[in-house]
């Protein structure tokens, strides 16, 4: 179970680093330097190698559930790197499935709250609410 949680943590961290850049990794390293759950960020072991590969995979357009399974090299002078065949694990698939469901439920609740709030508004307040809803929607799509 701990290993499955570690894979999920590494994947999520790699996703954020690919999205927000290595400055995010630097901040995380400073904040978590004494946290044993993030030891893989500081060593050169297999977990760190997996993490580096996931960052590159996300940068190359792969996503949480699918990625190119062709062997590749991080650098031209490196050995060929083969993708682990058993990722994502069953636990990871369940986690992402539950996360998607939770996000869908949250979105429905938010839309329901917005529509309920909107039904009591009139005039300028109603227009402000519509504009705010459009901004929230736009921010989600970024």
PDB file of C-alpha atoms in Angstrom:
ATOM      1  CA  UNK A   1       0.000   0.000   0.000  1.00  0.00           C
ATOM      2  CA  UNK A   2       2.808   2.454   0.844  1.00  0.00           C
ATOM      3  CA  UNK A   3       4.400   1.786  -2.547  1.00  0.00           C
ATOM      4  CA  UNK A   4       1.101   2.505  -4.330  1.00  0.00           C
ATOM      5  CA  UNK A   5       0.711   5.758  -2.418  1.00  0.00           C
ATOM      6  CA  UNK A   6       4.284   6.687  -3.341  1.00  0.00           C
ATOM      7  CA  UNK A   7       3.575   6.112  -7.045  1.00  0.00           C
ATOM      8  CA  UNK A   8       0.502   8.353  -6.812  1.00  0.00           C
ATOM      9  CA  UNK A   9       2.514  11.040  -4.972  1.00  0.00           C
ATOM     10  CA  UNK A  10       5.336  10.900  -7.512  1.00  0.00           C
ATOM     11  CA  UNK A  11       2.923  11.063 -10.450  1.00  0.00           C
ATOM     12  CA  UNK A  12       1.043  14.025  -9.020  1.00  0.00           C
ATOM     13  CA  UNK A  13       4.299  15.852  -8.212  1.00  0.00           C
ATOM     14  CA  UNK A  14       5.617  15.188 -11.723  1.00  0.00           C
ATOM     15  CA  UNK A  15       2.389  16.487 -13.212  1.00  0.00           C
ATOM     16  CA  UNK A  16       2.667  19.745 -11.237  1.00  0.00           C
ATOM     17  CA  UNK A  17       6.358  20.172 -12.089  1.00  0.00           C
ATOM     18  CA  UNK A  18       5.630  19.633 -15.789  1.00  0.00           C
ATOM     19  CA  UNK A  19       2.812  22.175 -15.578  1.00  0.00           C
ATOM     20  CA  UNK A  20       4.425  24.798 -13.333  1.00  0.00           C
ATOM     21  CA  UNK A  21       8.134  24.307 -14.034  1.00  0.00           C
ATOM     22  CA  UNK A  22      11.141  23.392 -11.959  1.00  0.00           C
ATOM     23  CA  UNK A  23      10.658  26.429  -9.736  1.00  0.00           C
ATOM     24  CA  UNK A  24       7.734  24.467  -8.266  1.00  0.00           C
ATOM     25  CA  UNK A  25      10.123  21.577  -7.611  1.00  0.00           C
ATOM     26  CA  UNK A  26      12.578  23.947  -5.904  1.00  0.00           C
ATOM     27  CA  UNK A  27       9.842  25.263  -3.619  1.00  0.00           C
ATOM     28  CA  UNK A  28       8.714  21.713  -2.848  1.00  0.00           C
ATOM     29  CA  UNK A  29      12.285  20.634  -2.076  1.00  0.00           C
ATOM     30  CA  UNK A  30      12.752  23.500   0.356  1.00  0.00           C
ATOM     31  CA  UNK A  31       9.418  22.848   2.041  1.00  0.00           C
ATOM     32  CA  UNK A  32       9.683  19.039   2.230  1.00  0.00           C
ATOM     33  CA  UNK A  33      13.424  18.547   2.830  1.00  0.00           C
ATOM     34  CA  UNK A  34      12.767  16.973   6.249  1.00  0.00           C
ATOM     35  CA  UNK A  35       9.730  14.953   5.151  1.00  0.00           C
ATOM     36  CA  UNK A  36      10.606  11.282   4.594  1.00  0.00           C
ATOM     37  CA  UNK A  37       7.694  10.891   2.151  1.00  0.00           C
ATOM     38  CA  UNK A  38       9.649  13.088  -0.277  1.00  0.00           C
ATOM     39  CA  UNK A  39      13.067  11.447   0.162  1.00  0.00           C
ATOM     40  CA  UNK A  40      12.901  10.288  -3.473  1.00  0.00           C
ATOM     41  CA  UNK A  41      13.187  13.937  -4.577  1.00  0.00           C
ATOM     42  CA  UNK A  42      16.693  14.164  -3.115  1.00  0.00           C
ATOM     43  CA  UNK A  43      18.319  10.840  -4.029  1.00  0.00           C
ATOM     44  CA  UNK A  44      19.263   9.161  -7.281  1.00  0.00           C
ATOM     45  CA  UNK A  45      17.347   5.950  -6.651  1.00  0.00           C
ATOM     46  CA  UNK A  46      14.734   4.259  -8.829  1.00  0.00           C
ATOM     47  CA  UNK A  47      11.891   6.419  -7.487  1.00  0.00           C
ATOM     48  CA  UNK A  48      13.742   9.574  -8.536  1.00  0.00           C
ATOM     49  CA  UNK A  49      14.411   8.113 -11.971  1.00  0.00           C
ATOM     50  CA  UNK A  50      10.724   7.214 -12.315  1.00  0.00           C
ATOM     51  CA  UNK A  51       9.805  10.756 -11.227  1.00  0.00           C
ATOM     52  CA  UNK A  52      12.145  12.335 -13.790  1.00  0.00           C
ATOM     53  CA  UNK A  53      10.685  10.116 -16.505  1.00  0.00           C
ATOM     54  CA  UNK A  54       7.111  11.107 -15.528  1.00  0.00           C
ATOM     55  CA  UNK A  55       8.003  14.808 -15.715  1.00  0.00           C
ATOM     56  CA  UNK A  56       9.417  14.292 -19.212  1.00  0.00           C
ATOM     57  CA  UNK A  57       6.411  12.154 -20.205  1.00  0.00           C
ATOM     58  CA  UNK A  58       3.979  14.891 -19.105  1.00  0.00           C
ATOM     59  CA  UNK A  59       6.056  17.513 -20.938  1.00  0.00           C
ATOM     60  CA  UNK A  60       5.909  15.392 -24.095  1.00  0.00           C
ATOM     61  CA  UNK A  61       2.105  15.381 -23.977  1.00  0.00           C
ATOM     62  CA  UNK A  62       1.455  12.091 -22.219  1.00  0.00           C
ATOM     63  CA  UNK A  63      -1.220  12.054 -19.528  1.00  0.00           C
ATOM     64  CA  UNK A  64      -2.010  10.237 -16.282  1.00  0.00           C
ATOM     65  CA  UNK A  65      -3.480   7.176 -17.932  1.00  0.00           C
ATOM     66  CA  UNK A  66      -1.567   6.737 -21.187  1.00  0.00           C
ATOM     67  CA  UNK A  67       1.937   7.359 -22.422  1.00  0.00           C
ATOM     68  CA  UNK A  68       4.294   6.406 -25.163  1.00  0.00           C
ATOM     69  CA  UNK A  69       5.741   2.995 -24.345  1.00  0.00           C
ATOM     70  CA  UNK A  70       8.652   3.226 -26.758  1.00  0.00           C
ATOM     71  CA  UNK A  71      12.093   3.113 -25.111  1.00  0.00           C
ATOM     72  CA  UNK A  72      13.867   6.481 -25.158  1.00  0.00           C
ATOM     73  CA  UNK A  73      16.910   8.360 -23.854  1.00  0.00           C
ATOM     74  CA  UNK A  74      16.796  11.289 -21.464  1.00  0.00           C
ATOM     75  CA  UNK A  75      20.005  12.587 -23.020  1.00  0.00           C
ATOM     76  CA  UNK A  76      21.802  11.512 -26.194  1.00  0.00           C
ATOM     77  CA  UNK A  77      24.695  10.082 -24.177  1.00  0.00           C
ATOM     78  CA  UNK A  78      22.422   8.042 -21.847  1.00  0.00           C
ATOM     79  CA  UNK A  79      21.494   4.412 -22.082  1.00  0.00           C
ATOM     80  CA  UNK A  80      18.092   3.544 -23.499  1.00  0.00           C
ATOM     81  CA  UNK A  81      15.352   3.808 -20.857  1.00  0.00           C
ATOM     82  CA  UNK A  82      12.529   1.275 -20.943  1.00  0.00           C
ATOM     83  CA  UNK A  83       9.108   2.192 -19.605  1.00  0.00           C
ATOM     84  CA  UNK A  84       7.892   0.092 -16.665  1.00  0.00           C
ATOM     85  CA  UNK A  85       5.146  -2.201 -18.012  1.00  0.00           C
ATOM     86  CA  UNK A  86       2.920  -2.286 -14.914  1.00  0.00           C
ATOM     87  CA  UNK A  87       2.061   1.401 -14.573  1.00  0.00           C
ATOM     88  CA  UNK A  88      -0.464   2.709 -13.885  1.00  0.00           C
ATOM     89  CA  UNK A  89      -1.192   0.268 -11.111  1.00  0.00           C
ATOM     90  CA  UNK A  90      -4.712  -0.869 -10.279  1.00  0.00           C
ATOM     91  CA  UNK A  91      -4.696   1.342  -7.183  1.00  0.00           C
ATOM     92  CA  UNK A  92      -3.677   4.319  -9.270  1.00  0.00           C
ATOM     93  CA  UNK A  93      -6.443   3.662 -11.781  1.00  0.00           C
ATOM     94  CA  UNK A  94      -8.978   3.492  -8.934  1.00  0.00           C
ATOM     95  CA  UNK A  95      -7.589   6.682  -7.388  1.00  0.00           C
ATOM     96  CA  UNK A  96      -7.869   8.658 -10.620  1.00  0.00           C
ATOM     97  CA  UNK A  97     -11.317   7.220 -11.288  1.00  0.00           C
ATOM     98  CA  UNK A  98     -12.498   8.309  -7.822  1.00  0.00           C
ATOM     99  CA  UNK A  99     -10.851  11.709  -8.276  1.00  0.00           C
ATOM    100  CA  UNK A 100     -12.719  12.210 -11.570  1.00  0.00           C
ATOM    101  CA  UNK A 101     -16.009  11.216  -9.921  1.00  0.00           C
ATOM    102  CA  UNK A 102     -15.375  13.573  -7.000  1.00  0.00           C
ATOM    103  CA  UNK A 103     -14.569  16.409  -9.407  1.00  0.00           C
ATOM    104  CA  UNK A 104     -17.782  15.755 -11.360  1.00  0.00           C
ATOM    105  CA  UNK A 105     -19.836  15.781  -8.134  1.00  0.00           C
ATOM    106  CA  UNK A 106     -18.119  18.968  -6.960  1.00  0.00           C
ATOM    107  CA  UNK A 107     -18.828  20.614 -10.320  1.00  0.00           C
ATOM    108  CA  UNK A 108     -22.507  19.600 -10.181  1.00  0.00           C
ATOM    109  CA  UNK A 109     -22.827  20.936  -6.624  1.00  0.00           C
ATOM    110  CA  UNK A 110     -21.137  24.181  -7.626  1.00  0.00           C
ATOM    111  CA  UNK A 111     -23.442  24.594 -10.619  1.00  0.00           C
ATOM    112  CA  UNK A 112     -26.438  23.823  -8.430  1.00  0.00           C
ATOM    113  CA  UNK A 113     -25.337  26.421  -5.854  1.00  0.00           C
ATOM    114  CA  UNK A 114     -24.773  28.995  -8.590  1.00  0.00           C
ATOM    115  CA  UNK A 115     -28.191  28.394 -10.117  1.00  0.00           C
ATOM    116  CA  UNK A 116     -29.855  28.538  -6.668  1.00  0.00           C
ATOM    117  CA  UNK A 117     -28.041  31.759  -5.843  1.00  0.00           C
ATOM    118  CA  UNK A 118     -28.957  33.181  -9.234  1.00  0.00           C
ATOM    119  CA  UNK A 119     -32.678  32.539  -8.740  1.00  0.00           C
ATOM    120  CA  UNK A 120     -32.803  35.083  -5.888  1.00  0.00           C
ATOM    121  CA  UNK A 121     -30.852  37.774  -7.689  1.00  0.00           C
ATOM    122  CA  UNK A 122     -32.258  40.616  -9.765  1.00  0.00           C
ATOM    123  CA  UNK A 123     -30.851  43.438 -11.897  1.00  0.00           C
ATOM    124  CA  UNK A 124     -27.176  44.315 -11.414  1.00  0.00           C
ATOM    125  CA  UNK A 125     -26.633  41.566  -8.830  1.00  0.00           C
ATOM    126  CA  UNK A 126     -27.820  38.950 -11.331  1.00  0.00           C
ATOM    127  CA  UNK A 127     -25.493  40.343 -14.027  1.00  0.00           C
ATOM    128  CA  UNK A 128     -22.577  40.329 -11.564  1.00  0.00           C
ATOM    129  CA  UNK A 129     -23.297  36.674 -10.729  1.00  0.00           C
ATOM    130  CA  UNK A 130     -23.426  35.734 -14.431  1.00  0.00           C
ATOM    131  CA  UNK A 131     -20.129  37.503 -15.057  1.00  0.00           C
ATOM    132  CA  UNK A 132     -18.519  35.839 -12.014  1.00  0.00           C
ATOM    133  CA  UNK A 133     -19.741  32.437 -13.195  1.00  0.00           C
ATOM    134  CA  UNK A 134     -18.189  33.040 -16.633  1.00  0.00           C
ATOM    135  CA  UNK A 135     -14.884  34.036 -15.019  1.00  0.00           C
ATOM    136  CA  UNK A 136     -14.885  30.918 -12.814  1.00  0.00           C
ATOM    137  CA  UNK A 137     -15.588  28.762 -15.866  1.00  0.00           C
ATOM    138  CA  UNK A 138     -12.794  30.447 -17.834  1.00  0.00           C
ATOM    139  CA  UNK A 139     -10.328  29.997 -14.951  1.00  0.00           C
ATOM    140  CA  UNK A 140     -11.171  26.284 -14.734  1.00  0.00           C
ATOM    141  CA  UNK A 141     -10.408  25.835 -18.432  1.00  0.00           C
ATOM    142  CA  UNK A 142      -6.923  27.353 -18.162  1.00  0.00           C
TER     143      UNK A 142
END
